């Protein structure tokens, strides 16, 4: 693991997620930019001192020297965005697969560099969009592909939070400080941090691709350099329309990611805060409530669930699915089956490129007086 | 009543709403463009033949001749939009107050004519936006004005329906036929029919005024001349941002009007389909659920409610509040207290003008390649 | 109307319910035991002085003398329970049909007297259990009869309120005073006021009959002579088991009547506070949400609904259904079709007897050290 | 671990729960009564063959011989109920702490034996009632103890499932077979499996003790020797009344454990299927929704939560809290701080005795014609 030392949030989430299935162990880390803090963080996690590295370059170099059955299988990157490219490139150079936190990089150009480095290395790359690994999102994606909604016409995806409604970055809140700092976060705070999750979820479940967008981003709290609120109209390649709302200043909202997809035969509705329920509304049948683990819960979704119906699964379980799927892909790759470019449920470099394209386009579109902006073409 | 004959929807709603408090009786009507249908409709409603008129002009002329204690107190207009101006103008000419269905007219220019006719007559004008008369919307409006949310920063208002997801206008569904016919509906179907409710609700509760907007309207179902789906970004006069979504092609959605308002101190959330609950989310206190009739339910809201907590009130009760408030204003006016330009809860000619301005602007903005469009200035 | 003068609650509900469809007018009343208060109440309701009677006996005598097209069609009784028998008997004696608030009387013996008086008169009798007239309860009853649940095995019916959690009867709250007074309420407060609604709803929807029960009634708030809380186990004639909970001391609860019925093929779940949703849970299909006015909403339910899906209907609409159904029965009776002993949706004298039998049995069972008590046999 | 081999349900839950915090490793097991199956199960879990034992006696004997830093710290018992006493006694004999699945034993007498064995050994004993370790249940328990509800008057606890609505035990479903077999399950299926969870939750959160009960247990599905449905009235030591409903034949219900506690100042409501929301209803303030991780979320609850508000935590996280708390207690005990008889959130031998007393009393009461039955006195 690179990053995730004392005081970090997402590092602990990654570690719990990895541990949930008792199939992955944390074996080493460069947890902080400061060697002493890195070592102390590792010690608190039960690692021996020699596997707590002062920096990621030393880690990759040293681990690469270890016997295959001792060295790490892949690296999880949980640093601020500005380090993602450097860490991942170094990992690839030493032959390590990479599971990286989102967004992939700070610019689309960087992301193309990342792609080139990955392709050159032959290593695997995964991006942690955990919302895509909830059992009922897997179910939704399967049903959409099977035609349950008919032709998709309209998508509404929202992701509202309230944690940045006050200027907590000026009160020393670490998570807020780096996310609102262009040097570490990149072009965007709100769209880069949560808008990109919403975007990815919409494209993943609909199986459609955005072709154009119109955007309005705002810095609502005075003094911020980056956006903390925004919305976009989307147009998809089949002609469907979309509305995407993302905001971090929605006082009282927690982590309210919601996806609605309307087809001509049926529609679906899912909310992350109650992730074990998926609503299916038909044109000519009663509304159905699909429950995780319940009747008519499909095989793919079942493979992403650990418990019978009524035993709620949450965010860590979804995140654990990312780890489980990525580890499965890594092991298959090691076993020679390296042909699988899109392991089940783990977005790869293509999703990374589309996410960065979204962030860049939405930021540019917001600044423009012109309504519609083409979405960069990323070969699928 | 003008309009609302056999087969109409909203006429029956108006009559139930008027009857709910046993304080208003239907006394006469021109229910249909055809004299015989009008008479038959009236007879079914228990009216004597001499009060069932062949057309609205005859009705106003004849009623105006009746003694004051026999003739109608005011007229309710429930025709398709294209007749609103003519009927209202004729009513004003004969000295009758008007309670009209929305939208006020088919164009903003017509609406200015309506305003002039009303001002010349000295009569009262009310517009039926019943959603503004739900008890908890009255409560919300009061709390916003009392500062409960702090400074408003963001508004999300959505109104999604699924009833036009299929081309039912081609299967003879009367409500659909006229709403999608530019000659009778005006410039817009979706925005004119439901978007304008959402717009009015947002301005009414926030007490803010829209200054600019950006819009994307669509005719999703092939062959329609008017929009059946749309969205807009709004900018308000205090700098707040808004997102408005209105759609009639959201398969499986019923009448899902939802309003969220985010301030810097708290936010609120209300859904028309569960109208007896209002959510208040604070920055530093637990979420509160305000219930109609419950603890901390204010006096203004209480005046719009008839039952103790837990006895659900719905759409007809909200509509009945419009009638009750308008009748109270009419009677106060008759008693000489004619100075009240904005009777409690009944939007008047200013709201009518703003609604038409919204429809015109959103339609124009959608057709334009330019992002932002100024909202016409309507003196308050 | 008898009862329902100034300060009463349910009288106003009856009047709104009767007015909702513009098909019934209040024509006369004996609104209070005091002649002057009765007259004043009537005047406030717009009645002429000569139709505001000093007492119910005078009213029936005077109204019976009026021409058929002027005199009242039936009487609504909204007094405290102890007067129900006397008023209804007097009405029957003068040939007036009776629509009475529940419970029918104060004892089962009184209720048999009521039945005899009704049978002797040939008049109609209806009991206002408005919860049975919600559209989705009608839907539920139809589906149960059509076998949608299979064999019913278990019923859970709850009715919890919090309004008597404090001793408001000692602070002058009129509704509380008479309901907790054995002289006016009869044997029971909680079971007599709301338990009997729950009992009726369970028997009505399941179409089963209680054969035995075990009960635990309590006077939680010190100083009360009657129960304010209770629960019962029920056994039904097909072997199904039931649990009934009724309480008036559930702090914070409003009017939380909920019915769950479990069959071997499916189960249903309905809550009065969100009456436009009915849940259907199948053994081998996804959960269905039946919405009032929505897809698969049956004809009988549709006849009890006035609005399209998504336009919420509430308590007054359900109550108006009782009036509409009773008025239809009265008019059919007047037209000679007097053979209908169970007009759609209006419980009659059999339901009245079963309700009183429930109250007596549950009170007796609670006082006994013996577990099970037979439910009195009431010929259906 | 003893039990939890191939095909078992709860063993995998225990292992995921233990792994979630990366602080506990499974080191050995006797996973099945058959040596070969035990070995194979262990191999699948990544254990070396020498730590996969043929039976629990060999395991305890062998592990006790290992150096302290290699041998297991405590044993988790996840067998059917009839083995709990034997396994735990053997563990105690070899000086191992025990974390056991519930119910503790098959009879109250056995449970007293268990207590004697534990007391003689000086080892720790914990019982896995995971519902008591949900963050908001910890919050609820804290608030009740702090007086937030005032004096508790009424408790309604329900636990309904539908998985045994059909005779799946005759179709080979393993979980059903042993739970409905008196030899392996003990006196009761429904009350022993889920009723005891409901009972424990009610006593834990209210901090009250049951003194009397009245019960009605049923075997709804033909051919079952044990109950699959039941209900009880409870009386608590402060005079409060309770209703407990538990059923496994509620078609369509999943794992619907719900707890409502009514005090004279406020009440609370919690549902396991949406465990991150806790409702607090006040006599004179608006309803509050306490969210896990949200505003006013207390320190004790926070210690049982891993994520910020809006990131749902579920059943595995609650179960992981049991493991974390028990491991903390074990380690404190090892460090000499063995005086803590009730480690945070892990029910111990007293809860085990009360649970078995509940099962025995409710079964006996159901068979009796007498209404009330005293709850056995268990010294606290």
mmCIF file of N, CA, C and O in Angstrom, chain B residues 319-379:
data_model
loop_
_atom_site.group_PDB
_atom_site.id
_atom_site.type_symbol
_atom_site.label_atom_id
_atom_site.label_comp_id
_atom_site.label_asym_id
_atom_site.label_seq_id
_atom_site.Cartn_x
_atom_site.Cartn_y
_atom_site.Cartn_z
ATOM 1 N N UNK B 319 -55.816 21.203 -2.708
ATOM 2 C CA UNK B 319 -56.589 21.951 -3.693
ATOM 3 C C UNK B 319 -57.735 22.703 -3.010
ATOM 4 O O UNK B 319 -58.069 23.845 -3.357
ATOM 5 N N UNK B 320 -58.336 22.048 -2.028
ATOM 6 C CA UNK B 320 -59.417 22.711 -1.282
ATOM 7 C C UNK B 320 -58.903 23.950 -0.561
ATOM 8 O O UNK B 320 -59.641 24.923 -0.377
ATOM 9 N N UNK B 321 -57.640 23.920 -0.156
ATOM 10 C CA UNK B 321 -57.070 25.122 0.475
ATOM 11 C C UNK B 321 -57.029 26.290 -0.498
ATOM 12 O O UNK B 321 -57.235 27.444 -0.112
ATOM 13 N N UNK B 322 -56.745 26.005 -1.749
ATOM 14 C CA UNK B 322 -56.751 27.062 -2.768
ATOM 15 C C UNK B 322 -58.148 27.673 -2.848
ATOM 16 O O UNK B 322 -58.321 28.900 -2.812
ATOM 17 N N UNK B 323 -59.142 26.813 -2.918
ATOM 18 C CA UNK B 323 -60.519 27.330 -2.988
ATOM 19 C C UNK B 323 -60.888 28.108 -1.733
ATOM 20 O O UNK B 323 -61.488 29.168 -1.792
ATOM 21 N N UNK B 324 -60.558 27.544 -0.595
ATOM 22 C CA UNK B 324 -60.908 28.207 0.652
ATOM 23 C C UNK B 324 -60.229 29.572 0.752
ATOM 24 O O UNK B 324 -60.858 30.563 1.130
ATOM 25 N N UNK B 325 -58.948 29.614 0.397
ATOM 26 C CA UNK B 325 -58.236 30.888 0.474
ATOM 27 C C UNK B 325 -58.770 31.892 -0.543
ATOM 28 O O UNK B 325 -58.891 33.077 -0.254
ATOM 29 N N UNK B 326 -59.071 31.405 -1.742
ATOM 30 C CA UNK B 326 -59.562 32.336 -2.749
ATOM 31 C C UNK B 326 -60.956 32.840 -2.371
ATOM 32 O O UNK B 326 -61.248 34.040 -2.478
ATOM 33 N N UNK B 327 -61.808 31.941 -1.868
ATOM 34 C CA UNK B 327 -63.147 32.360 -1.449
ATOM 35 C C UNK B 327 -63.061 33.373 -0.317
ATOM 36 O O UNK B 327 -63.814 34.353 -0.279
ATOM 37 N N UNK B 328 -62.127 33.158 0.593
ATOM 38 C CA UNK B 328 -61.968 34.110 1.704
ATOM 39 C C UNK B 328 -61.577 35.483 1.170
ATOM 40 O O UNK B 328 -62.075 36.517 1.620
ATOM 41 N N UNK B 329 -60.704 35.465 0.175
ATOM 42 C CA UNK B 329 -60.264 36.736 -0.405
ATOM 43 C C UNK B 329 -61.422 37.414 -1.146
ATOM 44 O O UNK B 329 -61.626 38.622 -1.033
ATOM 45 N N UNK B 330 -62.198 36.620 -1.879
ATOM 46 C CA UNK B 330 -63.351 37.165 -2.597
ATOM 47 C C UNK B 330 -64.327 37.806 -1.627
ATOM 48 O O UNK B 330 -64.825 38.919 -1.844
ATOM 49 N N UNK B 331 -64.561 37.094 -0.526
ATOM 50 C CA UNK B 331 -65.541 37.622 0.433
ATOM 51 C C UNK B 331 -65.001 38.861 1.150
ATOM 52 O O UNK B 331 -65.748 39.805 1.410
ATOM 53 N N UNK B 332 -63.711 38.855 1.437
ATOM 54 C CA UNK B 332 -63.115 40.047 2.052
ATOM 55 C C UNK B 332 -63.203 41.222 1.071
ATOM 56 O O UNK B 332 -63.506 42.354 1.456
ATOM 57 N N UNK B 333 -62.974 40.936 -0.175
ATOM 58 C CA UNK B 333 -63.046 41.951 -1.219
ATOM 59 C C UNK B 333 -64.457 42.515 -1.307
ATOM 60 O O UNK B 333 -64.673 43.731 -1.319
ATOM 61 N N UNK B 334 -65.424 41.627 -1.292
ATOM 62 C CA UNK B 334 -66.825 42.064 -1.329
ATOM 63 C C UNK B 334 -67.154 42.918 -0.124
ATOM 64 O O UNK B 334 -67.931 43.871 -0.204
ATOM 65 N N UNK B 335 -66.539 42.600 0.996
ATOM 66 C CA UNK B 335 -66.794 43.348 2.219
ATOM 67 C C UNK B 335 -66.018 44.652 2.264
ATOM 68 O O UNK B 335 -66.022 45.347 3.267
ATOM 69 N N UNK B 336 -65.304 44.965 1.226
ATOM 70 C CA UNK B 336 -64.619 46.248 1.182
ATOM 71 C C UNK B 336 -63.137 46.196 1.487
ATOM 72 O O UNK B 336 -62.409 47.152 1.256
ATOM 73 N N UNK B 337 -62.678 45.063 1.966
ATOM 74 C CA UNK B 337 -61.253 44.941 2.308
ATOM 75 C C UNK B 337 -60.465 44.544 1.070
ATOM 76 O O UNK B 337 -59.789 43.533 1.057
ATOM 77 N N UNK B 338 -60.581 45.326 0.026
ATOM 78 C CA UNK B 338 -60.017 44.860 -1.241
ATOM 79 C C UNK B 338 -58.534 45.153 -1.411
ATOM 80 O O UNK B 338 -57.991 45.019 -2.503
ATOM 81 N N UNK B 339 -57.904 45.544 -0.352
ATOM 82 C CA UNK B 339 -56.497 45.927 -0.498
ATOM 83 C C UNK B 339 -55.523 44.757 -0.506
ATOM 84 O O UNK B 339 -54.339 44.949 -0.759
ATOM 85 N N UNK B 340 -56.017 43.559 -0.257
ATOM 86 C CA UNK B 340 -55.063 42.452 -0.099
ATOM 87 C C UNK B 340 -54.658 41.886 -1.460
ATOM 88 O O UNK B 340 -55.387 41.119 -2.065
ATOM 89 N N UNK B 341 -53.467 42.233 -1.952
ATOM 90 C CA UNK B 341 -53.097 41.805 -3.302
ATOM 91 C C UNK B 341 -52.606 40.366 -3.351
ATOM 92 O O UNK B 341 -52.532 39.785 -4.407
ATOM 93 N N UNK B 342 -52.272 39.809 -2.207
ATOM 94 C CA UNK B 342 -51.714 38.451 -2.220
ATOM 95 C C UNK B 342 -52.349 37.632 -1.122
ATOM 96 O O UNK B 342 -51.763 37.419 -0.074
ATOM 97 N N UNK B 343 -53.593 37.177 -1.360
ATOM 98 C CA UNK B 343 -54.252 36.401 -0.318
ATOM 99 C C UNK B 343 -53.421 35.180 0.000
ATOM 100 O O UNK B 343 -52.714 34.659 -0.858
ATOM 101 N N UNK B 344 -53.508 34.764 1.238
ATOM 102 C CA UNK B 344 -52.691 33.634 1.702
ATOM 103 C C UNK B 344 -52.759 32.432 0.770
ATOM 104 O O UNK B 344 -53.815 31.858 0.557
ATOM 105 N N UNK B 345 -51.650 32.119 0.217
ATOM 106 C CA UNK B 345 -51.551 30.846 -0.487
ATOM 107 C C UNK B 345 -52.112 30.799 -1.887
ATOM 108 O O UNK B 345 -51.983 29.779 -2.548
ATOM 109 N N UNK B 346 -52.754 31.848 -2.382
ATOM 110 C CA UNK B 346 -53.233 31.796 -3.758
ATOM 111 C C UNK B 346 -52.381 32.696 -4.640
ATOM 112 O O UNK B 346 -52.436 33.915 -4.530
ATOM 113 N N UNK B 347 -51.599 32.099 -5.489
ATOM 114 C CA UNK B 347 -50.779 32.897 -6.392
ATOM 115 C C UNK B 347 -51.681 33.762 -7.275
ATOM 116 O O UNK B 347 -52.762 33.321 -7.681
ATOM 117 N N UNK B 348 -51.218 34.968 -7.542
ATOM 118 C CA UNK B 348 -52.027 35.905 -8.328
ATOM 119 C C UNK B 348 -51.386 36.202 -9.679
ATOM 120 O O UNK B 348 -50.659 35.382 -10.248
ATOM 121 N N UNK B 349 -51.645 37.392 -10.168
ATOM 122 C CA UNK B 349 -51.231 37.731 -11.527
ATOM 123 C C UNK B 349 -49.702 37.794 -11.652
ATOM 124 O O UNK B 349 -49.142 37.463 -12.705
ATOM 125 N N UNK B 350 -49.005 38.182 -10.588
ATOM 126 C CA UNK B 350 -47.534 38.212 -10.643
ATOM 127 C C UNK B 350 -46.977 36.805 -10.839
ATOM 128 O O UNK B 350 -46.081 36.580 -11.655
ATOM 129 N N UNK B 351 -47.509 35.878 -10.090
ATOM 130 C CA UNK B 351 -47.073 34.491 -10.260
ATOM 131 C C UNK B 351 -47.420 33.991 -11.654
ATOM 132 O O UNK B 351 -46.667 33.227 -12.270
ATOM 133 N N UNK B 352 -48.559 34.447 -12.165
ATOM 134 C CA UNK B 352 -48.962 34.057 -13.520
ATOM 135 C C UNK B 352 -47.933 34.554 -14.536
ATOM 136 O O UNK B 352 -47.507 33.819 -15.444
ATOM 137 N N UNK B 353 -47.525 35.806 -14.387
ATOM 138 C CA UNK B 353 -46.527 36.378 -15.306
ATOM 139 C C UNK B 353 -45.194 35.650 -15.176
ATOM 140 O O UNK B 353 -44.542 35.342 -16.179
ATOM 141 N N UNK B 354 -44.780 35.377 -13.969
ATOM 142 C CA UNK B 354 -43.491 34.686 -13.796
ATOM 143 C C UNK B 354 -43.553 33.275 -14.377
ATOM 144 O O UNK B 354 -42.586 32.801 -14.979
ATOM 145 N N UNK B 355 -44.655 32.626 -14.205
ATOM 146 C CA UNK B 355 -44.796 31.289 -14.768
ATOM 147 C C UNK B 355 -44.709 31.309 -16.283
ATOM 148 O O UNK B 355 -44.005 30.492 -16.899
ATOM 149 N N UNK B 356 -45.388 32.262 -16.922
ATOM 150 C CA UNK B 356 -45.325 32.342 -18.384
ATOM 151 C C UNK B 356 -43.927 32.744 -18.839
ATOM 152 O O UNK B 356 -43.436 32.262 -19.865
ATOM 153 N N UNK B 357 -43.289 33.622 -18.080
ATOM 154 C CA UNK B 357 -41.917 34.003 -18.413
ATOM 155 C C UNK B 357 -40.996 32.784 -18.335
ATOM 156 O O UNK B 357 -40.105 32.598 -19.169
ATOM 157 N N UNK B 358 -41.224 31.956 -17.339
ATOM 158 C CA UNK B 358 -40.431 30.733 -17.226
ATOM 159 C C UNK B 358 -40.614 29.862 -18.458
ATOM 160 O O UNK B 358 -39.651 29.396 -19.072
ATOM 161 N N UNK B 359 -41.865 29.633 -18.838
ATOM 162 C CA UNK B 359 -42.126 28.740 -19.971
ATOM 163 C C UNK B 359 -41.476 29.300 -21.241
ATOM 164 O O UNK B 359 -40.780 28.568 -21.965
ATOM 165 N N UNK B 360 -41.668 30.581 -21.491
ATOM 166 C CA UNK B 360 -41.078 31.148 -22.702
ATOM 167 C C UNK B 360 -39.555 31.089 -22.681
ATOM 168 O O UNK B 360 -38.911 30.767 -23.687
ATOM 169 N N UNK B 361 -38.973 31.406 -21.542
ATOM 170 C CA UNK B 361 -37.514 31.455 -21.475
ATOM 171 C C UNK B 361 -36.894 30.069 -21.593
ATOM 172 O O UNK B 361 -35.872 29.877 -22.262
ATOM 173 N N UNK B 362 -37.496 29.122 -20.950
ATOM 174 C CA UNK B 362 -36.932 27.775 -20.963
ATOM 175 C C UNK B 362 -37.029 27.177 -22.374
ATOM 176 O O UNK B 362 -36.120 26.465 -22.839
ATOM 177 N N UNK B 363 -38.107 27.491 -23.072
ATOM 178 C CA UNK B 363 -38.250 27.002 -24.444
ATOM 179 C C UNK B 363 -37.214 27.680 -25.347
ATOM 180 O O UNK B 363 -36.523 27.011 -26.134
ATOM 181 N N UNK B 364 -37.071 28.992 -25.218
ATOM 182 C CA UNK B 364 -36.090 29.711 -26.044
ATOM 183 C C UNK B 364 -34.670 29.253 -25.726
ATOM 184 O O UNK B 364 -33.841 29.032 -26.619
ATOM 185 N N UNK B 365 -34.367 29.109 -24.449
ATOM 186 C CA UNK B 365 -33.016 28.732 -24.040
ATOM 187 C C UNK B 365 -32.653 27.347 -24.568
ATOM 188 O O UNK B 365 -31.509 27.091 -24.952
ATOM 189 N N UNK B 366 -33.608 26.480 -24.590
ATOM 190 C CA UNK B 366 -33.329 25.122 -25.055
ATOM 191 C C UNK B 366 -32.933 25.109 -26.522
ATOM 192 O O UNK B 366 -32.110 24.301 -26.944
ATOM 193 N N UNK B 367 -33.514 26.019 -27.285
ATOM 194 C CA UNK B 367 -33.222 26.045 -28.727
ATOM 195 C C UNK B 367 -31.910 26.744 -29.044
ATOM 196 O O UNK B 367 -31.439 26.706 -30.186
ATOM 197 N N UNK B 368 -31.344 27.404 -28.084
ATOM 198 C CA UNK B 368 -30.184 28.259 -28.319
ATOM 199 C C UNK B 368 -28.878 27.515 -28.067
ATOM 200 O O UNK B 368 -28.799 26.618 -27.238
ATOM 201 N N UNK B 369 -27.818 27.930 -28.777
ATOM 202 C CA UNK B 369 -26.486 27.373 -28.551
ATOM 203 C C UNK B 369 -25.774 28.093 -27.413
ATOM 204 O O UNK B 369 -24.687 27.690 -26.986
ATOM 205 N N UNK B 370 -26.359 29.149 -26.988
ATOM 206 C CA UNK B 370 -25.799 29.953 -25.892
ATOM 207 C C UNK B 370 -26.249 29.343 -24.562
ATOM 208 O O UNK B 370 -27.372 28.845 -24.448
ATOM 209 N N UNK B 371 -25.361 29.364 -23.572
ATOM 210 C CA UNK B 371 -25.684 28.673 -22.331
ATOM 211 C C UNK B 371 -26.711 29.409 -21.478
ATOM 212 O O UNK B 371 -27.765 28.876 -21.169
ATOM 213 N N UNK B 372 -26.395 30.621 -21.125
ATOM 214 C CA UNK B 372 -27.244 31.319 -20.151
ATOM 215 C C UNK B 372 -28.199 32.296 -20.821
ATOM 216 O O UNK B 372 -27.826 33.001 -21.754
ATOM 217 N N UNK B 373 -29.400 32.367 -20.297
ATOM 218 C CA UNK B 373 -30.428 33.277 -20.804
ATOM 219 C C UNK B 373 -31.046 34.027 -19.641
ATOM 220 O O UNK B 373 -31.420 33.426 -18.630
ATOM 221 N N UNK B 374 -31.156 35.328 -19.823
ATOM 222 C CA UNK B 374 -31.719 36.146 -18.747
ATOM 223 C C UNK B 374 -33.204 35.859 -18.579
ATOM 224 O O UNK B 374 -33.925 35.635 -19.556
ATOM 225 N N UNK B 375 -33.646 35.873 -17.357
ATOM 226 C CA UNK B 375 -35.064 35.723 -17.064
ATOM 227 C C UNK B 375 -35.706 37.096 -17.185
ATOM 228 O O UNK B 375 -35.191 38.064 -16.629
ATOM 229 N N UNK B 376 -36.839 37.195 -17.907
ATOM 230 C CA UNK B 376 -37.459 38.512 -18.104
ATOM 231 C C UNK B 376 -37.764 39.171 -16.768
ATOM 232 O O UNK B 376 -38.159 38.504 -15.813
ATOM 233 N N UNK B 377 -37.579 40.443 -16.751
ATOM 234 C CA UNK B 377 -37.846 41.156 -15.508
ATOM 235 C C UNK B 377 -39.346 41.423 -15.381
ATOM 236 O O UNK B 377 -39.974 41.987 -16.274
ATOM 237 N N UNK B 378 -39.911 40.938 -14.307
ATOM 238 C CA UNK B 378 -41.342 41.141 -14.006
ATOM 239 C C UNK B 378 -41.378 41.910 -12.694
ATOM 240 O O UNK B 378 -40.964 41.380 -11.667
ATOM 241 N N UNK B 379 -41.847 43.114 -12.732
ATOM 242 C CA UNK B 379 -41.877 43.902 -11.492
ATOM 243 C C UNK B 379 -42.703 43.158 -10.456
ATOM 244 O O UNK B 379 -43.783 42.646 -10.765
#
